[in-house]
Amino acid sequence: MTQEIAVLSTKPEMAVESPAVRKVFVKTYGCQMNVYDSDRMTDALAKDGYVSTDVIEDADLVLLNTCHIREKAAEKVYSALGRLRDLKKKKASEGREMMIGVAGCVAQAEGDEILRRAPAVDLVIGPQTYHRLPEALKRVQRGERVLETDYAVEDKFEHLPAPDKAKTRARGVTAFLTVQEGCDKFCTFCVVPYTRGSEVSRPVAQIVAEAQKLVDAGVREITLLGQNVNAWHGAGPDDEKWGLGELLHRLTKIEGLARLRYTTSHPRDMDDSLIAAHRDLKQLMPYLHLPIQSGSNRILKAMNRRHTTAEYIALIARIKAARPDLALSGDFIVGFPGETDEDFEDTLRLVETVGYAQAFSFKYSTRPGTPGADLEDQVPEDVKAKRLERLQALLLSQQNAFAQACIGKTIDLLLEKPGRMPGQLIGRSPWLQSVNVDAKSSQIGDIVSVRITGAGPNSLFAEVVS
Ligand code: 5AD
Ligand code: SF4
């Protein structure tokens, strides 16, 4: 997923008139957490007079917020840096300076290499030090090339400024809120424990304050984010540890906050109180991203997932007993080292058994420094490609079947943004599907009752019933 952040200046006329205003172009690669981080960095820079632009040629600072999860994602960064080097040169020939910064997980994992391979880069900053970005830029302006990837001892969230009301409103009626970062699970394919570090949970008070601010600015739906969000165990008011179920309960007390979601979860961290929250909280949407990665117990063991397919299936049965209309989403990796045809058939069987409303699937990508990279029996690319094609065909058929089954249902729809056609808005169903409906733009932020009338390849169609 990529996102280019739009112009967020609350006073655009000032941006044109004042020569002191500097412009930042942020390109976000990867997961929702990077989208959240890009916004936080933009907010930190706003204090120093930076406004966002979506026109890269106008930027005084270009910031790439990068992803390291698969090789392809990391490669994209180096090719983008090649293009940026040319743009920087062109601008310099016109007497204009352009700084280039690399943030995110590639910055954390390959900071030195970026500085070596890409001389046009002025600044490399890891995810744990974003609050130091303004200071780092000052060092760049003094002529330094900055590498800022040490883990900070201070709490970056304490130092990151919150966006003002207008900016939050401009970002929409749904928002992300990072509650947890890092991972201690060490799945053998995954770089996250190395790029994001060990698990850290933000305290309850900090999260509630941020959620309240979002709601005060008009946000109706918050998605709690974490690499391992259901492992969140933050400090409560008396310093006692809370679990995610308790946090969700607390957040439902915020008046005006209509919907809650959380992502992404590990099956081993779905505790009883979180499952009960799915039963008890009407604000908690009946949709759960619960990756299993493979349907073969042999491969799950090699991946260090520390659970079996039977445990996963039993867990889903418990969650669905608590919330029968819950829809599932997941992640799958095909071609993990040693995966045989039989292992892959097990994955297809598991998908048939569970039934996903949506799922993401990937070819295994060797990540340097992870235990998986040292395993023998790497699966040939063409075998991975064929398996991925079969798996994706099955997952797509399940997604379409789920969408078809929605036709005729009356659901609550949160109206989010203008649709493609005039007079249309796009909203989200409880199960995270995009739904097109005829409605006025003044209704953005409302939750309306709609009847689903049809299903296209990526979205549903509906009419308002009340
Ligand atoms: N290769 C392929 N996919 C991966 N993922 C994580 N690491 C790798 C890798 N090395 C996938 C997993 C994870 C999702 C975010 O990305 O499915 O859940
Ligand atoms: Fe990576 Fe998720 Fe496994 Fe952590 S639990 S190592 S983030 S796949």
Coordinates of C-alpha atoms and ligand atoms in Angstrom, one line a residue:
M1 CA 0.0 0.0 0.0
T2 CA 1.4 3.4 -0.8
Q3 CA 0.1 6.8 0.0
E4 CA 1.1 10.3 -1.0
I5 CA 0.1 12.7 1.6
A6 CA -2.0 15.5 0.3
V7 CA -1.5 19.2 1.0
L8 CA -2.4 19.7 4.6
S9 CA -1.8 23.4 5.1
T10 CA -4.6 25.0 7.0
K11 CA -3.6 28.4 5.4
P12 CA -2.6 27.6 1.9
E13 CA -2.4 31.3 0.9
M14 CA 0.4 31.7 3.5
A15 CA 2.3 28.9 1.8
V16 CA 2.3 30.8 -1.4
E17 CA 3.2 34.2 0.0
S18 CA 5.8 33.5 2.7
P19 CA 9.3 32.5 1.5
A20 CA 9.9 31.0 5.0
V21 CA 7.4 28.2 4.4
R22 CA 9.1 25.0 3.4
K23 CA 7.4 22.1 1.7
V24 CA 7.7 18.4 2.4
F25 CA 6.7 15.6 0.1
V26 CA 6.2 12.3 2.0
K27 CA 5.9 9.0 0.2
T28 CA 4.7 6.1 2.3
Y29 CA 5.5 2.5 1.6
G30 CA 4.2 -0.6 3.4
C31 CA 1.8 -1.1 6.3
Q32 CA -0.7 1.1 8.1
M33 CA 1.8 1.8 10.8
N34 CA 3.9 3.6 8.3
V35 CA 0.9 5.7 7.3
Y36 CA 0.5 6.6 10.9
D37 CA 4.2 7.4 11.3
S38 CA 4.2 9.6 8.1
D39 CA 1.4 11.7 9.6
R40 CA 3.3 12.0 12.9
M41 CA 6.5 13.1 11.1
T42 CA 4.5 15.6 9.1
D43 CA 3.1 16.9 12.4
A44 CA 6.5 17.2 13.9
L45 CA 7.8 19.2 10.8
A46 CA 4.8 21.5 10.9
K47 CA 6.2 23.0 14.1
D48 CA 9.2 24.1 12.0
G49 CA 7.1 25.7 9.3
Y50 CA 6.9 22.8 6.9
V51 CA 3.7 22.3 4.9
S52 CA 2.9 19.1 3.0
T53 CA 2.8 19.1 -0.8
D54 CA 1.8 16.3 -3.2
V55 CA 3.9 17.9 -6.0
I56 CA 7.3 16.4 -5.6
E57 CA 9.0 19.1 -7.8
D58 CA 7.9 21.8 -5.3
A59 CA 9.4 20.0 -2.3
D60 CA 12.3 21.3 -0.2
L61 CA 12.4 18.0 1.6
V62 CA 11.4 14.6 0.2
L63 CA 10.9 11.9 2.8
L64 CA 10.6 8.2 1.8
N65 CA 9.0 6.2 4.6
T66 CA 10.1 2.8 3.7
C67 CA 9.2 -0.9 4.2
H68 CA 11.6 -3.8 4.6
I69 CA 9.2 -6.7 4.9
R70 CA 9.9 -8.3 1.5
E71 CA 12.8 -7.8 -0.9
K72 CA 10.7 -6.1 -3.5
A73 CA 9.6 -3.4 -1.0
A74 CA 13.2 -2.6 -0.1
E75 CA 14.3 -2.5 -3.8
K76 CA 11.6 0.0 -4.6
V77 CA 13.4 2.4 -2.2
Y78 CA 16.7 2.3 -4.1
S79 CA 15.0 2.8 -7.5
A80 CA 13.1 5.8 -6.1
L81 CA 16.4 7.2 -4.7
G82 CA 17.9 7.0 -8.2
R83 CA 15.0 9.2 -9.6
L84 CA 15.3 11.6 -6.7
R85 CA 19.1 12.0 -7.3
D86 CA 18.3 13.3 -10.8
L87 CA 15.6 15.6 -9.5
K88 CA 17.9 17.0 -6.9
K89 CA 20.5 17.7 -9.5
K90 CA 18.0 19.4 -11.8
K91 CA 16.8 21.6 -8.9
A92 CA 20.3 22.4 -7.9
S93 CA 21.0 23.6 -11.5
E94 CA 18.1 26.0 -11.0
G95 CA 19.5 27.2 -7.8
R96 CA 17.0 25.4 -5.5
E97 CA 18.0 23.0 -2.8
M98 CA 16.2 19.7 -2.1
M99 CA 16.9 17.5 0.9
I100 CA 16.3 13.8 0.7
G101 CA 15.5 11.8 3.8
V102 CA 14.9 8.0 4.2
A103 CA 12.8 6.9 7.1
G104 CA 11.2 3.6 8.2
C105 CA 12.3 0.0 8.3
V106 CA 14.8 0.1 5.4
A107 CA 16.4 3.1 7.1
Q108 CA 16.7 1.1 10.3
A109 CA 18.0 -2.1 8.7
E110 CA 20.3 -0.7 6.0
G111 CA 21.1 2.9 7.1
D112 CA 24.8 2.7 6.4
E113 CA 24.3 1.0 3.1
I114 CA 21.8 3.7 2.0
L115 CA 24.3 6.4 2.8
R116 CA 27.0 4.5 0.9
R117 CA 24.9 3.6 -2.2
A118 CA 22.9 6.8 -2.5
P119 CA 25.2 9.9 -2.0
A120 CA 22.2 12.2 -2.7
V121 CA 20.6 11.1 0.6
D122 CA 21.0 13.7 3.4
L123 CA 19.3 11.9 6.2
V124 CA 18.5 8.4 7.4
I125 CA 16.1 8.1 10.3
G126 CA 14.7 4.9 12.0
P127 CA 11.2 4.4 13.3
Q128 CA 12.2 4.9 16.9
T129 CA 13.6 8.4 16.5
Y130 CA 11.0 10.3 14.5
H131 CA 10.6 12.9 17.2
R132 CA 14.3 13.9 16.5
L133 CA 13.5 14.7 12.9
P134 CA 13.4 18.5 13.2
E135 CA 16.7 18.5 15.0
A136 CA 18.2 16.1 12.5
L137 CA 17.2 18.4 9.6
K138 CA 18.9 21.3 11.3
R139 CA 22.1 19.3 11.3
V140 CA 21.6 18.5 7.6
Q141 CA 21.2 22.3 6.9
R142 CA 24.5 22.8 8.7
G143 CA 26.1 20.5 6.1
E144 CA 26.1 17.1 7.9
R145 CA 24.8 13.8 6.5
V146 CA 22.8 12.4 9.4
L147 CA 22.3 8.7 10.4
E148 CA 19.8 8.5 13.3
T149 CA 19.0 4.9 13.9
D150 CA 19.9 4.3 17.5
Y151 CA 16.9 3.3 19.7
A152 CA 16.0 6.3 21.7
V153 CA 15.8 6.0 25.5
E154 CA 13.1 8.7 25.7
D155 CA 9.5 7.9 24.7
K156 CA 9.1 9.2 21.2
F157 CA 5.3 9.5 21.6
E158 CA 5.8 11.9 24.5
H159 CA 7.8 14.1 22.2
L160 CA 5.7 13.9 19.0
P161 CA 3.2 16.7 18.6
A162 CA -0.4 16.0 18.0
P163 CA -1.9 17.4 14.8
D164 CA -4.3 20.3 15.2
K165 CA -8.0 19.8 14.8
A166 CA -8.2 21.1 11.2
K167 CA -5.4 18.8 10.1
T168 CA -7.0 15.7 11.8
R169 CA -10.4 16.6 10.2
A170 CA -8.7 16.9 6.7
R171 CA -7.3 13.4 7.1
G172 CA -10.8 12.0 7.3
V173 CA -13.3 10.5 9.7
T174 CA -11.3 7.3 10.3
A175 CA -7.9 7.3 11.9
F176 CA -5.1 5.0 12.9
L177 CA -3.7 5.1 16.4
T178 CA -0.5 3.1 17.2
V179 CA -0.8 1.5 20.6
Q180 CA 2.0 -1.0 20.4
E181 CA 5.2 -1.4 18.4
G182 CA 7.8 -4.1 17.8
C183 CA 7.6 -7.8 18.2
D184 CA 9.0 -10.5 20.4
K185 CA 7.7 -13.5 18.4
F186 CA 10.6 -14.0 16.0
C187 CA 8.8 -15.9 13.3
T188 CA 11.7 -17.2 11.2
F189 CA 10.7 -15.4 8.0
C190 CA 10.2 -11.9 9.5
V191 CA 12.4 -8.8 9.8
V192 CA 10.0 -6.9 12.1
P193 CA 11.7 -7.9 15.4
Y194 CA 14.9 -6.6 14.0
T195 CA 13.6 -3.4 12.3
R196 CA 11.0 -2.4 14.9
G197 CA 12.7 -3.9 17.9
S198 CA 11.1 -5.6 20.9
E199 CA 7.5 -5.1 22.0
V200 CA 6.6 -1.7 23.5
S201 CA 3.1 -0.9 24.7
R202 CA 1.9 2.7 25.1
P203 CA 0.2 3.5 28.4
V204 CA -3.6 3.7 28.7
A205 CA -3.6 7.4 29.5
Q206 CA -1.6 8.4 26.4
I207 CA -3.8 6.3 24.1
V208 CA -7.0 7.6 25.6
A209 CA -5.8 11.2 25.3
E210 CA -4.9 10.7 21.7
A211 CA -8.2 9.0 20.9
Q212 CA -10.2 11.8 22.6
K213 CA -8.3 14.4 20.5
L214 CA -9.2 12.5 17.3
V215 CA -12.8 12.2 18.3
D216 CA -13.0 15.9 19.2
A217 CA -11.8 16.6 15.7
G218 CA -14.6 14.5 14.2
V219 CA -13.1 11.1 13.9
R220 CA -15.8 8.3 14.2
E221 CA -13.7 5.2 13.7
I222 CA -10.2 4.4 15.2
T223 CA -8.1 1.4 14.2
L224 CA -5.6 0.5 16.9
L225 CA -2.3 -0.4 15.4
G226 CA 0.6 -2.6 16.4
Q227 CA 2.8 -5.2 14.8
N228 CA 1.5 -7.5 17.4
V229 CA -1.5 -5.4 18.6
N230 CA -3.2 -8.1 20.7
A231 CA 0.0 -8.5 22.6
W232 CA -0.5 -5.0 23.9
H233 CA -0.1 -4.8 27.7
G234 CA 0.0 -1.1 28.6
A235 CA 0.1 0.5 32.0
G236 CA -3.3 1.5 33.4
P237 CA -4.0 4.4 35.7
D238 CA -2.4 2.8 38.8
D239 CA 0.5 1.3 36.8
E240 CA -1.2 -2.1 36.7
K241 CA -1.0 -3.9 33.3
W242 CA -4.1 -3.9 31.1
G243 CA -4.8 -6.1 28.2
L244 CA -6.3 -5.1 24.8
G245 CA -9.8 -6.2 25.8
E246 CA -9.8 -3.8 28.7
L247 CA -8.3 -1.0 26.6
L248 CA -11.1 -1.5 24.1
H249 CA -13.7 -1.3 26.9
R250 CA -12.1 2.0 28.1
L251 CA -12.2 3.5 24.6
T252 CA -15.9 2.8 24.1
K253 CA -16.5 5.3 26.9
I254 CA -15.4 8.1 24.6
E255 CA -18.6 9.7 23.5
G256 CA -18.8 10.0 19.7
L257 CA -16.4 7.2 19.0
A258 CA -18.6 4.9 17.0
R259 CA -16.3 2.2 15.7
L260 CA -13.2 0.4 16.8
R261 CA -10.9 -2.0 15.0
Y262 CA -7.4 -3.4 15.7
T263 CA -4.7 -4.9 13.6
T264 CA -2.6 -7.0 13.3
S265 CA -3.0 -9.9 15.7
H266 CA -1.2 -13.1 16.5
P267 CA -3.3 -16.2 17.3
R268 CA -1.4 -16.9 20.5
D269 CA -2.4 -13.5 22.0
M270 CA -6.2 -13.8 21.6
D271 CA -7.0 -13.9 25.3
D272 CA -10.4 -14.5 26.9
S273 CA -11.0 -10.8 27.7
L274 CA -10.3 -9.8 24.1
I275 CA -12.7 -12.5 22.8
A276 CA -15.3 -11.3 25.3
A277 CA -14.8 -7.8 24.0
H278 CA -16.0 -9.0 20.6
R279 CA -19.2 -10.3 22.3
D280 CA -19.8 -7.3 24.5
L281 CA -18.8 -4.2 22.6
K282 CA -21.1 -3.1 19.8
Q283 CA -18.4 -0.5 18.8
L284 CA -15.9 -3.2 18.0
M285 CA -16.4 -4.2 14.4
P286 CA -17.0 -7.8 13.6
Y287 CA -13.9 -8.2 11.5
L288 CA -10.6 -9.7 12.5
H289 CA -7.2 -9.9 10.8
L290 CA -5.7 -13.1 12.2
P291 CA -2.8 -14.4 10.1
I292 CA -1.8 -18.0 10.2
Q293 CA 0.7 -17.9 7.3
S294 CA 0.5 -21.6 6.4
G295 CA -1.9 -24.5 6.8
S296 CA 0.9 -27.1 7.4
N297 CA 1.9 -27.9 10.9
R298 CA 5.3 -28.9 9.8
I299 CA 5.8 -25.4 8.2
L300 CA 4.2 -23.6 11.1
K301 CA 6.8 -25.2 13.3
A302 CA 9.6 -24.2 11.0
M303 CA 8.2 -20.7 10.9
N304 CA 8.3 -20.7 14.8
R305 CA 4.6 -19.7 14.9
R306 CA 4.2 -21.8 18.1
H307 CA 0.7 -23.1 17.4
T308 CA -1.0 -25.7 15.2
T309 CA -3.7 -25.5 12.6
A310 CA -6.1 -27.3 15.0
E311 CA -5.4 -24.7 17.7
Y312 CA -6.1 -21.9 15.2
I313 CA -9.3 -23.5 14.0
A314 CA -10.5 -24.0 17.6
L315 CA -9.6 -20.4 18.4
I316 CA -11.7 -19.1 15.5
A317 CA -14.6 -21.2 16.6
R318 CA -14.4 -19.6 20.1
I319 CA -14.3 -16.1 18.6
K320 CA -17.2 -16.8 16.3
A321 CA -19.2 -18.2 19.2
A322 CA -18.7 -14.8 20.9
R323 CA -19.5 -12.8 17.7
P324 CA -21.3 -14.9 15.1
D325 CA -21.2 -12.3 12.3
L326 CA -17.4 -11.9 12.6
A327 CA -15.5 -12.1 9.3
L328 CA -11.9 -13.1 9.0
S329 CA -9.0 -11.9 7.2
G330 CA -5.5 -13.4 7.1
D331 CA -2.0 -13.4 5.7
F332 CA -0.3 -16.4 3.9
I333 CA 3.2 -17.1 2.8
V334 CA 3.8 -19.7 0.0
G335 CA 7.2 -21.3 -0.6
F336 CA 8.7 -21.1 2.8
P337 CA 11.9 -23.2 2.7
G338 CA 11.1 -26.9 2.7
E339 CA 7.4 -26.4 1.8
T340 CA 6.3 -29.4 -0.2
D341 CA 3.3 -29.8 -2.5
E342 CA 1.6 -31.7 0.3
D343 CA 2.3 -28.7 2.7
F344 CA 0.8 -26.4 0.2
E345 CA -2.3 -28.6 -0.3
D346 CA -2.7 -28.3 3.5
T347 CA -2.8 -24.5 3.2
L348 CA -5.5 -24.7 0.6
R349 CA -7.4 -27.1 2.8
L350 CA -7.1 -24.8 5.8
V351 CA -8.4 -21.9 3.7
E352 CA -11.4 -24.0 2.6
T353 CA -12.1 -24.9 6.2
V354 CA -11.8 -21.4 7.7
G355 CA -13.3 -19.3 4.9
Y356 CA -11.8 -15.8 4.6
A357 CA -13.7 -12.6 3.7
Q358 CA -10.4 -11.1 2.6
A359 CA -6.7 -12.2 2.8
F360 CA -3.2 -11.2 1.7
S361 CA -0.8 -13.7 0.3
F362 CA 2.8 -13.5 -0.6
K363 CA 5.7 -15.5 -2.1
Y364 CA 8.3 -16.1 0.6
S365 CA 11.0 -13.6 0.3
T366 CA 14.4 -14.3 1.9
R367 CA 15.3 -11.6 4.4
P368 CA 18.9 -11.2 5.4
G369 CA 19.5 -11.7 9.1
T370 CA 16.4 -13.8 9.7
P371 CA 16.7 -17.6 10.5
G372 CA 14.7 -18.5 7.4
A373 CA 17.5 -17.0 5.2
D374 CA 19.9 -19.8 6.4
L375 CA 17.5 -22.7 5.8
E376 CA 18.3 -25.1 3.0
D377 CA 15.6 -26.3 0.7
Q378 CA 14.7 -22.8 -0.7
V379 CA 11.7 -23.3 -3.0
P380 CA 12.2 -22.3 -6.7
E381 CA 10.6 -19.0 -7.8
D382 CA 8.4 -20.7 -10.5
V383 CA 7.0 -23.1 -7.9
K384 CA 6.2 -20.2 -5.5
A385 CA 4.6 -18.3 -8.4
K386 CA 2.3 -21.3 -9.3
R387 CA 1.3 -21.9 -5.7
L388 CA 0.6 -18.2 -5.1
E389 CA -1.6 -18.1 -8.2
R390 CA -3.7 -21.1 -6.9
L391 CA -4.0 -19.7 -3.4
Q392 CA -5.0 -16.3 -4.6
A393 CA -7.6 -17.7 -6.9
L394 CA -9.1 -19.6 -4.0
L395 CA -9.0 -16.5 -1.7
L396 CA -10.5 -14.3 -4.4
S397 CA -13.4 -16.8 -4.9
Q398 CA -14.0 -16.6 -1.1
Q399 CA -13.9 -12.8 -1.1
N400 CA -16.4 -12.7 -4.0
A401 CA -18.6 -15.3 -2.3
F402 CA -18.6 -13.2 0.9
A403 CA -19.5 -10.0 -1.1
Q404 CA -22.3 -11.9 -2.9
A405 CA -23.7 -13.1 0.4
C406 CA -23.9 -9.5 1.6
I407 CA -26.4 -8.6 -1.2
G408 CA -29.8 -7.9 0.3
K409 CA -28.5 -7.3 3.8
T410 CA -29.2 -4.1 5.6
I411 CA -26.0 -2.8 7.3
D412 CA -24.6 0.3 9.1
L413 CA -22.3 2.2 6.8
L414 CA -19.8 4.9 7.9
L415 CA -19.8 7.5 5.2
E416 CA -16.1 8.4 4.6
K417 CA -15.4 10.3 1.4
P418 CA -16.7 11.4 -2.0
G419 CA -17.2 8.6 -4.4
R420 CA -16.2 8.4 -8.1
M421 CA -19.6 9.7 -9.4
P422 CA -21.0 13.1 -8.4
G423 CA -23.6 12.6 -5.7
Q424 CA -22.0 9.5 -4.4
L425 CA -20.1 8.7 -1.2
I426 CA -17.9 5.8 -0.3
G427 CA -18.3 4.2 3.1
R428 CA -17.0 1.2 5.0
S429 CA -19.1 -1.8 5.9
P430 CA -18.5 -3.4 9.3
W431 CA -16.4 -6.0 7.4
L432 CA -14.1 -3.3 5.9
Q433 CA -15.6 -3.5 2.4
S434 CA -15.9 -0.3 0.4
V435 CA -19.5 0.5 -0.3
N436 CA -20.8 3.1 -2.9
V437 CA -24.0 4.9 -2.1
D438 CA -25.9 8.0 -3.2
A439 CA -25.5 10.6 -0.4
K440 CA -24.7 14.2 0.2
S441 CA -21.2 15.3 1.1
S442 CA -22.6 16.9 4.2
Q443 CA -23.3 13.4 5.4
I444 CA -19.6 12.4 5.6
G445 CA -19.0 11.1 9.1
D446 CA -22.6 9.9 9.5
I447 CA -23.4 6.3 10.0
V448 CA -26.4 5.4 7.9
S449 CA -28.5 2.3 7.4
V450 CA -28.1 1.0 3.8
R451 CA -29.3 -2.1 1.9
I452 CA -26.6 -3.8 -0.2
T453 CA -27.9 -4.0 -3.8
G454 CA -24.9 -5.3 -5.7
A455 CA -21.2 -6.3 -5.7
G456 CA -18.4 -5.3 -8.0
P457 CA -14.9 -6.7 -8.1
N458 CA -13.6 -4.4 -5.2
S459 CA -16.6 -2.7 -3.7
L460 CA -20.3 -3.0 -3.0
F461 CA -23.3 -0.9 -4.0
A462 CA -26.0 0.1 -1.7
E463 CA -29.1 2.4 -1.2
V464 CA -29.9 4.3 1.9
V465 CA -32.9 2.9 3.8
S466 CA -33.4 5.5 6.4
Ligands
5AD1 N1 8.3 -13.1 2.9 C1 7.0 -13.0 2.5 N2 6.0 -12.5 3.2 C2 6.4 -12.0 4.4 N3 5.6 -11.5 5.4 C3 6.4 -11.2 6.4 N4 7.7 -11.5 6.1 C4 7.7 -12.1 4.9 C5 8.7 -12.7 4.1 N5 9.9 -12.7 4.5 C6 4.2 -11.3 5.3 C7 3.5 -12.1 6.4 C8 3.0 -11.0 7.4 C9 2.8 -9.9 6.4 C10 2.7 -8.5 7.0 O1 3.8 -10.0 5.5 O2 2.4 -12.8 5.8 O3 1.9 -11.4 8.1
SF4_2 FE1 6.7 -10.8 12.1 FE2 4.1 -10.8 13.0 FE3 5.8 -13.0 13.4 FE4 6.2 -10.7 14.7 S1 4.4 -12.1 14.9 S2 7.8 -11.9 13.8 S3 5.6 -9.1 13.2 S4 5.1 -12.1 11.4

